[in-house]
CSV table of C-alpha atoms in Angstrom, one decimal:
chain,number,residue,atom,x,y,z
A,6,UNK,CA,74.4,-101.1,107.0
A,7,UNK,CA,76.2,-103.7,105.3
A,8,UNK,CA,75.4,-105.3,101.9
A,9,UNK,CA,76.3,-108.6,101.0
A,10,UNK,CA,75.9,-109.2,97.4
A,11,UNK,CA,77.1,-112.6,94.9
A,12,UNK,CA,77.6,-112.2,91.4
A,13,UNK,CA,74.2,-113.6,90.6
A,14,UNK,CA,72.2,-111.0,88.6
A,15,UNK,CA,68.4,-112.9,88.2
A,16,UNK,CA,65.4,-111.6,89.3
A,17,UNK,CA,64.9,-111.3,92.8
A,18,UNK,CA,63.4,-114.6,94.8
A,19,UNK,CA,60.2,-114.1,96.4
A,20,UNK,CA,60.2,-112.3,100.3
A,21,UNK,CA,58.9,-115.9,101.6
A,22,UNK,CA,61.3,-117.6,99.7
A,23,UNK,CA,64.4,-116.0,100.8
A,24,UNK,CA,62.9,-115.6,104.4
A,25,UNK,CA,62.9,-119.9,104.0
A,26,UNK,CA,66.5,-119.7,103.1
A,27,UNK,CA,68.1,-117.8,105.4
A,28,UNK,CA,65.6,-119.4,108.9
A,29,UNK,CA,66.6,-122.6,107.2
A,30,UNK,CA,70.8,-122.2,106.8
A,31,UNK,CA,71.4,-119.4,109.6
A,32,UNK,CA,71.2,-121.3,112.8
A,33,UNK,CA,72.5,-118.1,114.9
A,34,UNK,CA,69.1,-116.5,113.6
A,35,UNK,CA,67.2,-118.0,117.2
A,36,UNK,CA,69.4,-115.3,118.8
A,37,UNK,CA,68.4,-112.6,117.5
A,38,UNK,CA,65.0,-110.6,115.9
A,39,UNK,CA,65.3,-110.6,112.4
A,40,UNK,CA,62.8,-108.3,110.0
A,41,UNK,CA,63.0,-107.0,106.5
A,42,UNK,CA,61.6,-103.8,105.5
A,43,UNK,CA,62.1,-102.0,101.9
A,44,UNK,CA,60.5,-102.3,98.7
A,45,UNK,CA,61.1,-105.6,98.4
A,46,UNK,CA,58.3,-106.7,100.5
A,47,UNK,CA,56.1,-105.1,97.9
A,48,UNK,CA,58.0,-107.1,94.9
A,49,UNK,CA,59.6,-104.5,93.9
A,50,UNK,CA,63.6,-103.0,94.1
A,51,UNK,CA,66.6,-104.6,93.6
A,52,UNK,CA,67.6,-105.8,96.8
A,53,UNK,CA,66.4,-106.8,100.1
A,54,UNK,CA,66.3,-104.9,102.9
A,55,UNK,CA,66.9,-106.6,106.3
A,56,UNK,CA,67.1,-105.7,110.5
A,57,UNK,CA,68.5,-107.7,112.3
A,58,UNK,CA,68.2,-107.0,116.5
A,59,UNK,CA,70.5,-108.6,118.9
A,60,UNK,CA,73.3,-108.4,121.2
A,61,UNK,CA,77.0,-107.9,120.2
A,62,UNK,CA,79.4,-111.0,121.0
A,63,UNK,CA,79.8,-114.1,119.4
A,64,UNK,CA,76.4,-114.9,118.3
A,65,UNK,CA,76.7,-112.0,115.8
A,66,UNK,CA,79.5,-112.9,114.9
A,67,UNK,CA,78.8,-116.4,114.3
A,68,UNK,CA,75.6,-114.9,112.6
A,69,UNK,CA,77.1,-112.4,110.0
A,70,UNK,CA,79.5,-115.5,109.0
A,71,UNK,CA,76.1,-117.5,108.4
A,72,UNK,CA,74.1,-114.4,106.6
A,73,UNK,CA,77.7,-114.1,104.0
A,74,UNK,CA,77.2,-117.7,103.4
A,75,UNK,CA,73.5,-118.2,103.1
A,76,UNK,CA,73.5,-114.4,101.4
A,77,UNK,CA,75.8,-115.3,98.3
A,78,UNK,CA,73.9,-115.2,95.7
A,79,UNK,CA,71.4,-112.8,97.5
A,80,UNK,CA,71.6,-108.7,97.2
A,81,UNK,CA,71.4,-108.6,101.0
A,82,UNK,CA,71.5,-105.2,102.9
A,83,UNK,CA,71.6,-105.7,106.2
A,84,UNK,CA,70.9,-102.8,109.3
A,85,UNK,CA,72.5,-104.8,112.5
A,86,UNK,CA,70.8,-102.6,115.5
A,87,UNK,CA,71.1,-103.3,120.0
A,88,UNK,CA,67.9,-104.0,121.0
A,89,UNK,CA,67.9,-100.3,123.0
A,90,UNK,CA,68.8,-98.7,119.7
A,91,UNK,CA,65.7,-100.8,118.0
A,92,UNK,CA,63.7,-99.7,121.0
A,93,UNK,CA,65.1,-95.4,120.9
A,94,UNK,CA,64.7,-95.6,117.0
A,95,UNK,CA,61.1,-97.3,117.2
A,96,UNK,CA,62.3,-98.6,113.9
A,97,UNK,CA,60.3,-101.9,113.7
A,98,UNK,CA,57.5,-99.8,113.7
A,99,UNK,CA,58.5,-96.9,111.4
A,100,UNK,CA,59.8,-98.3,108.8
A,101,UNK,CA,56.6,-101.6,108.4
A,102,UNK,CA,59.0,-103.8,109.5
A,103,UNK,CA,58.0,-107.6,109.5
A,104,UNK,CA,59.2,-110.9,110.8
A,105,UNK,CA,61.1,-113.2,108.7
A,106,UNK,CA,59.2,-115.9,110.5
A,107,UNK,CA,55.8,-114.5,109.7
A,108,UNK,CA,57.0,-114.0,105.9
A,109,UNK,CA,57.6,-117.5,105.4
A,110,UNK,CA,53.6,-117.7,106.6
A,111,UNK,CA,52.9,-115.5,103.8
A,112,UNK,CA,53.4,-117.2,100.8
A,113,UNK,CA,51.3,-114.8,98.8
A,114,UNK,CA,50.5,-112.1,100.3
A,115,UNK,CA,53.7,-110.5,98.9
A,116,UNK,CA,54.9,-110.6,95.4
C-alpha cells in the first residue's frame, strides 16, 4: 500500500468530493478500476482508503505520478492490485468496495 499524504491537516473532504477531484485531474484513471473502501465512506477515519486495479507498465506509472499530484493535500492510501490478484483476493467484494465513478453519483448518500 502506499500513502500519499500533504501537509494539509483539515477535516477530511467529502467521499464524492474527492472522488470529483481525482476523475477530474487523473487522466490515466480511464485505464484502470478505481474503488475506495475504509471508513471513510462512512464519514469517518482519517484518511481515505483507495484500490486501484490495472495493469503494470506505463499507464501506472503515468497514473501514480497523477494520484501524487492530485493527492497533495489528500491523506491518500492507495492498494495498487493486477486485475488476477483483484479477481484471487475477491477484494472488491470483501472489503464493500465501491466505484469512484458511482461515488461522485452519491452526493449524499455518504457523509
Amino acid at each position: 500500500m502506499v500513502r500519499i499524504q500533504g501537509i494539509n491537516s483539515s477535516p477530511l473532504m467529502s467521499v464524492s468530493d474527492v472522488a470529483r477531484h481525482l476523475l477530474k485531474t487523473c487522466q490515466a484513471l480511464k485505464f484502470f478500476e478505481c474503488f475506495m473502501f475504509g471508513s471513510s465512506l462512512f464519514g469517518v477515519g482519517t484518511d481515505y482508503d483507495m484500490l486501484v486495479i490495472g495493469p503494470a507498465g506505463e499507464a501506472l506509472i503515468q497514473l501514480k505520478a497523477e494520484l501524487k499530484l492530485a493527492g497533495a493535500e489528500l491523506p491518500l492510501d492507495i492498494l495498487y492490485m493486477l486485475p488476477k490478484e483483484a479477481e484471487e483476493t475477491d477484494f472488491v467484494v470483501k472489503q464493500k468496495c465501491v466505484s469512484l465513478t458511482h461515488l461522485v453519483t452519491l452526493d449524499s448518500l455518504f457523509v
